[in-house]
Amino acid sequence: MKISLFQGILLGVFCFAAIVGIFVFASFQGGGSSTEEIGTVVIWGALPKAPFDRALTTARQSNTELKSVSYVHKDAEALQSELVSAIAEGIAPDLVLISHEELFALARVIQPISPSLLAERTFKDAFAAGSEIYLISGGSGAYGVPLLIDPLVLFTNRAILASGGIAAAPPSWEAITGLVSRVTSKNPAGNIDRALIALGTYANVSNARGILSALFLQAGVPLSTISSVGARRADLGTSRAEGTPPGAAVVRFYSQFADPSKVSYTWNASLPLSQRYFASGDLALYIGYASEATYFRVANPNLDFDVAPLPQLATGRSKSTYGLMYALVIPRGAANPTGAFKAAAALTDPTLNRAAAAATSLAPAVRSALATPPSEAAAATAYASALYARGWLSPTPTDTDTIFSAMITNVISGRLTIDAALAAAESTLSALLQQ
């Protein structure tokens, strides 16, 4: 196959980068001994600008090679379209900070990192297991350099729990159902005015996509798989040789909290968005990303809350939660791919990785950084949860929300049985994954 001039230049650049990269990833100390400067590197991302700029300021003070690395904030909803346009116009950034939820949609415009730059063994030794979603199958390299993880955790209103005689955050999902009657209260009109947990609906449950993903993954449902011939399809656990299919058990558990006929009823579609409801002090338990601790401290300085690990299945043999896996990827058409790779590698220095985590209220993706958690309680929970956080290769967040929302709405409205709603969701997801 004949390659273009640009492809030839890019190939030459990456051959040179391979020489540098062998050293960089051998020690994960940022490649500071190389005489080749990083140069100007522009990073795009949807994380808030001020925290990430603080992280870069700390990094520049430690590593002067990063002096010309800058960050440009982009709206999450517009990032994909702006990146595609920038590549077409020849003005692509050098790096893009994405979560794994954008990986499927952006894979076609990402320049993969060669295994000579980042071997699979090096990757697995260096980064938390959930970040392996960025590995390309067959040992063919990686889509990006992992940087941060935002795991789902359980926020607890300490005052509400104490008033109900509940001494600690529930460690299991089974324990949660037993707490509904001790916390949920209704006004004289019969409407819920204090809820245990926001589960059962979709539109007013913040992070519903992540919560359902966590429940599926804990139940052993992969959500998406690759066949022996390389075809990707959805797997929502719709079949089982004996007993209830695991996917159906997940949807049944989730939807029961919005069913007025069940003793676990504690939530409905008329209640406010769950994040706001927790901030107002009327929700005992809130499932959110670790980074949301900052929001609650600002939104309600008087809110007495704590952070605990996401509940697990009582019968589960290993812990699991859902998390957003952030990585730095090199887009096609980047002006400085060599410098971009070196900058990404430099930011994985354990000290700098911890500094980036502290600035953004996320957890590091680097294993050695996770090995020394901070003393602050919420951050310590985030670090511990990041070690067992997982994700799945999904369509765009908007598309996944549409599918999951329809599935849950069809169940709680009675329009479809659980099995039928689950099968419809699986079919629609598969169609998107095969595009």
Coordinates of C-alpha atoms in Angstrom, one line a residue:
M1 CA 0.0 0.0 0.0
K2 CA 1.4 3.4 -1.0
I3 CA 1.6 5.8 1.9
S4 CA 1.2 9.6 1.8
L5 CA 4.0 12.1 2.5
F6 CA 2.3 12.9 5.8
Q7 CA 2.1 9.3 6.8
G8 CA 5.7 8.8 5.9
I9 CA 6.7 11.8 8.1
L10 CA 4.5 10.6 10.9
L11 CA 6.0 7.1 10.7
G12 CA 9.5 8.6 10.9
V13 CA 8.6 10.7 13.9
F14 CA 7.3 7.7 15.7
C15 CA 10.3 5.6 14.9
F16 CA 12.4 8.3 16.6
A17 CA 9.9 8.5 19.5
A18 CA 10.3 4.7 19.9
I19 CA 14.0 5.2 20.8
V20 CA 13.1 7.9 23.3
G21 CA 10.0 6.0 24.6
I22 CA 12.0 2.8 25.4
F23 CA 13.8 4.8 28.1
V24 CA 10.7 6.8 29.1
F25 CA 8.5 3.8 29.9
A26 CA 11.3 1.7 31.3
S27 CA 11.3 3.8 34.5
F28 CA 8.2 6.0 34.2
Q29 CA 10.2 9.0 35.5
G30 CA 9.3 11.3 32.7
G31 CA 12.3 10.8 30.3
G32 CA 14.2 13.6 31.9
S33 CA 17.6 12.4 30.8
S34 CA 16.8 12.7 27.1
T35 CA 18.4 15.7 25.3
E36 CA 15.4 16.1 23.0
E37 CA 13.1 18.8 24.4
I38 CA 9.4 18.3 24.7
G39 CA 8.6 21.6 23.1
T40 CA 5.2 23.1 22.7
V41 CA 2.4 20.7 23.5
V42 CA -1.3 21.7 23.6
I43 CA -3.7 19.5 25.5
W44 CA -7.4 19.5 25.0
G45 CA -9.8 18.1 27.5
A46 CA -13.2 18.4 29.2
L47 CA -11.9 18.5 32.8
P48 CA -12.3 21.9 34.4
K49 CA -9.5 24.3 33.4
A50 CA -8.5 25.7 36.7
P51 CA -7.7 22.4 38.5
F52 CA -5.8 21.0 35.5
D53 CA -3.8 24.2 35.1
R54 CA -2.8 23.9 38.8
A55 CA -1.7 20.4 38.1
L56 CA 0.4 21.6 35.1
T57 CA 1.9 24.4 37.2
T58 CA 3.1 21.8 39.8
A59 CA 4.5 19.6 37.0
R60 CA 6.4 22.5 35.4
Q61 CA 8.0 23.3 38.8
S62 CA 9.2 19.7 39.0
N63 CA 10.1 19.2 35.4
T64 CA 11.2 22.2 33.3
E65 CA 10.8 20.3 30.1
L66 CA 7.0 20.8 30.6
K67 CA 7.3 24.6 30.5
S68 CA 5.5 24.8 27.1
V69 CA 2.7 22.4 27.9
S70 CA -0.7 24.0 28.1
Y71 CA -4.3 23.0 28.6
V72 CA -7.4 24.1 26.7
H73 CA -10.7 23.3 28.2
K74 CA -13.4 22.0 25.8
D75 CA -17.1 21.3 26.4
A76 CA -17.6 17.6 26.8
E77 CA -20.5 17.5 24.3
A78 CA -18.5 19.4 21.6
L79 CA -15.1 17.8 22.1
Q80 CA -15.5 15.1 19.5
S81 CA -16.9 17.3 16.7
E82 CA -14.3 20.1 17.4
L83 CA -11.5 17.5 17.4
V84 CA -12.6 16.0 14.1
S85 CA -12.8 19.5 12.6
A86 CA -9.4 20.5 13.9
I87 CA -7.8 17.5 12.4
A88 CA -9.4 18.2 9.0
E89 CA -8.2 21.8 9.2
G90 CA -4.7 20.8 10.1
I91 CA -4.8 22.4 13.6
A92 CA -5.2 19.4 15.8
P93 CA -4.0 19.6 19.4
D94 CA -1.0 17.5 20.4
L95 CA -2.8 15.6 23.2
V96 CA -6.4 15.1 24.2
L97 CA -7.4 14.1 27.7
I98 CA -10.4 11.7 27.3
S99 CA -12.3 9.3 29.5
H100 CA -12.8 5.8 28.3
E101 CA -16.4 6.6 27.5
E102 CA -15.2 8.7 24.5
L103 CA -12.7 6.0 23.4
F104 CA -15.1 4.1 21.1
A105 CA -16.2 7.2 19.2
L106 CA -12.8 8.7 18.9
A107 CA -10.7 5.6 18.2
R108 CA -10.7 6.4 14.5
V109 CA -9.0 9.7 15.0
I110 CA -6.4 8.6 17.6
Q111 CA -2.8 7.8 16.6
P112 CA -2.2 4.4 18.4
I113 CA 1.0 4.1 20.5
S114 CA 3.3 1.4 19.2
P115 CA 4.1 -1.5 21.5
S116 CA 7.7 -0.6 21.0
L117 CA 6.9 2.6 22.8
L118 CA 4.6 1.1 25.4
A119 CA 4.6 -2.7 25.7
E120 CA 1.6 -4.5 27.1
R121 CA 3.7 -5.8 30.1
T122 CA 5.0 -2.4 30.9
F123 CA 1.4 -1.0 30.7
K124 CA -0.1 -3.6 33.0
D125 CA 2.7 -3.2 35.5
A126 CA 2.5 0.6 35.5
F127 CA -1.2 1.3 35.5
A128 CA -4.3 0.3 37.5
A129 CA -6.2 -2.6 35.9
G130 CA -9.2 -0.5 34.8
S131 CA -6.9 1.5 32.5
E132 CA -6.3 -1.6 30.4
I133 CA -9.3 -0.6 28.4
Y134 CA -6.9 1.5 26.5
L135 CA -4.8 -1.5 25.4
I136 CA -5.2 -2.6 21.8
S137 CA -6.0 -6.3 21.5
G138 CA -3.3 -8.7 20.4
G139 CA -0.5 -6.8 22.0
S140 CA -0.7 -4.1 19.2
G141 CA 0.0 -1.1 21.4
A142 CA -2.2 1.3 23.3
Y143 CA -4.6 4.1 22.5
G144 CA -3.3 6.4 25.2
V145 CA -1.3 6.9 28.3
P146 CA -3.5 6.6 31.4
L147 CA -3.4 9.5 33.8
L148 CA -6.4 9.7 36.2
I149 CA -9.4 7.6 37.5
D150 CA -12.7 8.9 38.8
P151 CA -14.3 5.9 40.6
L152 CA -18.0 5.7 41.7
V153 CA -18.2 5.8 45.4
L154 CA -21.0 6.1 48.0
F155 CA -21.6 9.5 49.6
T156 CA -23.4 9.3 53.0
N157 CA -25.3 11.9 54.9
R158 CA -24.0 11.3 58.4
A159 CA -26.8 13.1 60.2
I160 CA -29.6 11.2 58.5
L161 CA -27.9 7.8 59.1
A162 CA -27.3 8.6 62.7
S163 CA -30.9 9.7 63.2
G164 CA -32.0 6.3 61.8
G165 CA -29.6 4.4 64.2
I166 CA -27.4 3.4 61.3
A167 CA -23.8 3.4 62.5
A168 CA -21.9 2.9 59.2
A169 CA -22.3 3.0 55.4
P170 CA -23.9 -0.2 54.1
P171 CA -21.2 -2.4 52.6
S172 CA -23.5 -4.4 50.4
W173 CA -26.5 -3.8 48.1
E174 CA -28.5 -6.3 50.1
A175 CA -27.9 -4.2 53.2
I176 CA -29.3 -1.1 51.5
T177 CA -32.8 -2.6 51.0
G178 CA -33.1 -3.3 54.7
L179 CA -32.5 0.4 55.5
V180 CA -35.4 1.9 53.4
S181 CA -38.0 1.8 56.2
R182 CA -35.6 3.4 58.7
V183 CA -34.8 6.4 56.6
T184 CA -37.6 7.1 54.0
S185 CA -40.3 9.5 55.2
K186 CA -43.4 11.0 53.6
N187 CA -45.3 14.2 54.1
P188 CA -49.0 14.3 55.0
A189 CA -49.9 14.2 51.3
G190 CA -48.0 10.9 51.0
N191 CA -45.1 12.3 49.0
I192 CA -41.6 11.3 49.7
D193 CA -39.7 14.1 51.5
R194 CA -36.7 12.2 52.6
A195 CA -35.2 9.3 50.6
L196 CA -32.7 6.6 51.4
I197 CA -31.0 6.4 47.9
A198 CA -31.7 7.5 44.4
L199 CA -32.2 4.4 42.4
G200 CA -35.0 3.1 40.2
T201 CA -35.6 5.9 37.7
Y202 CA -33.2 7.4 35.2
A203 CA -33.7 11.0 34.3
N204 CA -33.4 12.3 37.9
V205 CA -30.7 9.9 39.0
S206 CA -27.3 11.5 38.6
N207 CA -24.8 9.1 37.1
A208 CA -27.5 6.5 36.3
R209 CA -25.3 5.3 33.4
G210 CA -22.4 4.6 35.7
I211 CA -24.5 3.1 38.4
L212 CA -26.1 0.6 36.1
S213 CA -22.7 -0.2 34.5
A214 CA -21.3 -0.9 38.0
L215 CA -24.2 -3.2 38.9
F216 CA -23.8 -5.1 35.6
L217 CA -20.1 -5.4 36.0
Q218 CA -20.4 -6.6 39.7
A219 CA -22.9 -9.3 38.4
G220 CA -20.3 -10.5 36.0
V221 CA -22.0 -9.0 32.9
P222 CA -19.3 -7.5 30.6
L223 CA -21.8 -5.2 28.7
S224 CA -19.7 -5.4 25.5
T225 CA -17.6 -8.2 24.1
I226 CA -15.5 -9.1 21.0
S227 CA -16.2 -12.3 19.1
S228 CA -13.5 -14.6 17.9
V229 CA -13.7 -12.9 14.5
G230 CA -13.2 -9.4 16.0
A231 CA -16.9 -8.3 15.9
R232 CA -18.0 -6.2 18.9
R233 CA -21.4 -6.7 20.3
A234 CA -23.4 -5.9 23.5
D235 CA -23.8 -8.4 26.3
L236 CA -26.3 -7.4 29.0
G237 CA -26.5 -10.8 30.5
T238 CA -29.8 -11.8 28.9
S239 CA -29.2 -15.5 29.0
R240 CA -28.3 -18.2 31.5
A241 CA -28.4 -21.9 31.6
E242 CA -30.3 -22.0 34.9
G243 CA -32.1 -19.5 37.0
T244 CA -32.5 -15.8 36.5
P245 CA -30.2 -14.2 33.9
P246 CA -27.8 -11.9 35.6
G247 CA -28.8 -8.9 33.5
A248 CA -32.5 -9.3 34.5
A249 CA -31.5 -9.6 38.2
V250 CA -29.6 -6.2 37.9
V251 CA -32.6 -4.4 36.3
R252 CA -35.0 -5.9 38.8
F253 CA -32.9 -4.8 41.7
Y254 CA -32.4 -1.3 40.3
S255 CA -36.1 -0.7 39.4
Q256 CA -37.5 -1.9 42.8
F257 CA -36.6 1.3 44.5
A258 CA -39.1 3.2 42.3
D259 CA -41.9 0.6 42.7
P260 CA -44.6 1.9 45.2
S261 CA -45.7 -1.7 45.7
K262 CA -42.3 -2.8 47.1
V263 CA -41.0 -2.3 50.6
S264 CA -37.8 -0.9 49.0
Y265 CA -39.7 2.0 47.5
T266 CA -37.8 5.2 48.3
W267 CA -37.5 7.1 45.0
N268 CA -39.7 8.3 42.1
A269 CA -39.5 10.5 39.0
S270 CA -41.1 13.5 40.7
L271 CA -38.1 14.1 43.0
P272 CA -35.3 16.5 42.2
L273 CA -32.1 15.5 40.5
S274 CA -30.4 13.3 43.0
Q275 CA -27.1 15.3 43.2
R276 CA -29.1 18.4 44.2
Y277 CA -31.3 16.4 46.6
F278 CA -28.2 15.1 48.4
A279 CA -26.7 18.6 48.5
S280 CA -29.9 19.9 50.1
G281 CA -29.6 17.3 52.9
D282 CA -32.7 15.3 52.0
L283 CA -31.0 12.1 50.6
A284 CA -29.2 9.7 52.9
L285 CA -27.1 7.9 50.3
Y286 CA -25.8 9.2 47.0
I287 CA -23.8 7.3 44.4
G288 CA -21.5 9.6 42.6
Y289 CA -18.0 10.0 41.3
A290 CA -15.2 10.7 43.8
S291 CA -14.6 14.1 42.2
E292 CA -18.1 15.3 43.3
A293 CA -16.9 15.7 46.9
T294 CA -15.6 19.1 45.8
Y295 CA -19.0 20.1 44.5
F296 CA -20.8 19.1 47.7
R297 CA -18.3 21.1 49.9
V298 CA -19.0 24.2 47.8
A299 CA -22.8 23.7 47.3
N300 CA -23.5 23.2 51.0
P301 CA -20.7 23.9 53.4
N302 CA -22.9 22.7 56.3
L303 CA -23.6 19.3 54.8
D304 CA -22.2 16.6 57.1
F305 CA -21.2 13.9 54.6
D306 CA -18.7 11.2 54.3
V307 CA -17.4 9.0 51.4
A308 CA -17.4 5.2 51.5
P309 CA -16.7 2.5 48.9
L310 CA -19.5 1.6 46.5
P311 CA -21.6 -1.3 48.0
Q312 CA -20.8 -4.7 46.7
L313 CA -22.8 -8.0 46.2
A314 CA -22.9 -9.8 49.5
T315 CA -21.9 -13.0 47.6
G316 CA -19.2 -11.3 45.5
R317 CA -15.7 -12.7 45.7
S318 CA -13.9 -9.6 44.5
K319 CA -14.6 -5.9 44.7
S320 CA -15.6 -3.9 41.7
T321 CA -16.9 -0.4 40.9
Y322 CA -17.4 1.6 37.8
G323 CA -15.0 4.5 37.1
L324 CA -14.0 7.0 34.4
M325 CA -10.6 6.1 33.1
Y326 CA -8.8 9.2 31.8
A327 CA -5.9 9.0 29.4
L328 CA -3.8 11.3 27.2
V329 CA -4.2 10.3 23.6
I330 CA -2.4 11.6 20.5
P331 CA -4.8 12.6 17.8
R332 CA -4.0 12.1 14.1
G333 CA -2.4 15.2 12.7
A334 CA -0.8 16.3 15.9
A335 CA 2.0 18.8 15.2
N336 CA 4.3 17.5 17.9
P337 CA 3.6 13.8 18.4
T338 CA 7.1 13.1 19.8
G339 CA 6.8 15.9 22.4
A340 CA 3.2 14.9 23.1
F341 CA 4.3 11.3 24.0
K342 CA 7.2 12.6 26.2
A343 CA 4.8 15.0 28.0
A344 CA 2.3 12.3 28.6
A345 CA 5.1 10.0 30.0
A346 CA 6.4 12.8 32.2
L347 CA 3.0 13.3 33.8
T348 CA 3.0 9.7 34.9
D349 CA 5.8 10.4 37.3
P350 CA 4.3 9.2 40.6
T351 CA 4.8 12.5 42.4
L352 CA 3.3 14.5 39.5
N353 CA 0.5 11.9 39.1
R354 CA -0.5 12.4 42.7
A355 CA -0.3 16.1 42.3
A356 CA -2.6 16.0 39.3
A357 CA -5.0 13.8 41.3
A358 CA -5.0 16.2 44.2
A359 CA -5.7 19.2 41.9
T360 CA -8.6 17.6 40.1
S361 CA -10.0 15.6 43.0
L362 CA -9.6 12.4 41.1
A363 CA -7.3 9.4 41.8
P364 CA -4.0 8.6 40.0
A365 CA -3.9 5.9 37.3
V366 CA -0.3 5.0 38.1
R367 CA 0.0 2.0 40.4
S368 CA 2.9 3.3 42.4
A369 CA 1.1 6.6 43.0
L370 CA -2.0 4.7 44.3
A371 CA 0.3 2.7 46.7
T372 CA 0.6 5.8 49.0
P373 CA -2.9 7.1 49.5
P374 CA -3.4 10.5 51.2
S375 CA -4.7 10.8 54.8
E376 CA -7.8 12.8 53.8
A377 CA -10.8 10.4 54.0
A378 CA -12.5 11.1 50.7
A379 CA -9.3 11.0 48.7
A380 CA -8.2 7.8 50.5
T381 CA -11.5 6.1 49.5
A382 CA -11.0 7.3 45.9
Y383 CA -7.5 5.8 45.8
A384 CA -8.6 2.5 47.1
S385 CA -11.6 2.4 44.8
A386 CA -9.5 3.2 41.7
L387 CA -7.6 0.0 42.1
Y388 CA -10.7 -2.1 41.4
A389 CA -12.6 0.4 39.2
R390 CA -13.6 -0.9 35.8
G391 CA -15.2 0.3 32.6
W392 CA -16.5 -1.0 29.3
L393 CA -16.1 0.1 25.7
S394 CA -19.4 1.8 25.0
P395 CA -21.0 4.0 22.4
T396 CA -21.1 7.8 23.2
P397 CA -22.4 8.7 26.6
T398 CA -25.5 10.3 25.0
D399 CA -26.3 7.1 23.0
T400 CA -25.8 4.9 26.0
D401 CA -28.0 7.2 28.2
T402 CA -30.8 7.0 25.6
I403 CA -30.7 3.2 25.5
F404 CA -30.4 2.7 29.3
S405 CA -33.1 5.3 30.0
A406 CA -35.5 3.6 27.6
M407 CA -34.8 0.2 29.3
I408 CA -35.5 1.5 32.8
T409 CA -38.5 3.6 31.8
N410 CA -40.1 0.8 29.9
V411 CA -39.7 -1.5 33.0
I412 CA -41.0 0.9 35.7
S413 CA -43.9 2.1 33.5
G414 CA -44.9 -1.5 32.8
R415 CA -44.7 -1.1 29.0
L416 CA -42.2 -4.0 28.8
T417 CA -41.2 -6.9 30.9
I418 CA -37.7 -6.9 32.3
D419 CA -36.6 -9.5 29.8
A420 CA -38.1 -7.7 26.8
A421 CA -36.6 -4.3 27.9
L422 CA -33.2 -5.8 28.4
A423 CA -33.2 -7.6 25.1
A424 CA -34.2 -4.4 23.3
A425 CA -31.4 -2.5 25.0
E426 CA -28.9 -5.2 24.1
S427 CA -30.0 -5.2 20.5
T428 CA -29.7 -1.4 20.1
L429 CA -26.3 -1.3 21.8
S430 CA -25.0 -4.1 19.5
A431 CA -26.1 -2.1 16.5
L432 CA -24.2 1.0 17.6
L433 CA -21.1 -1.0 18.5
Q434 CA -21.0 -2.6 15.1
Q435 CA -21.2 0.7 13.2

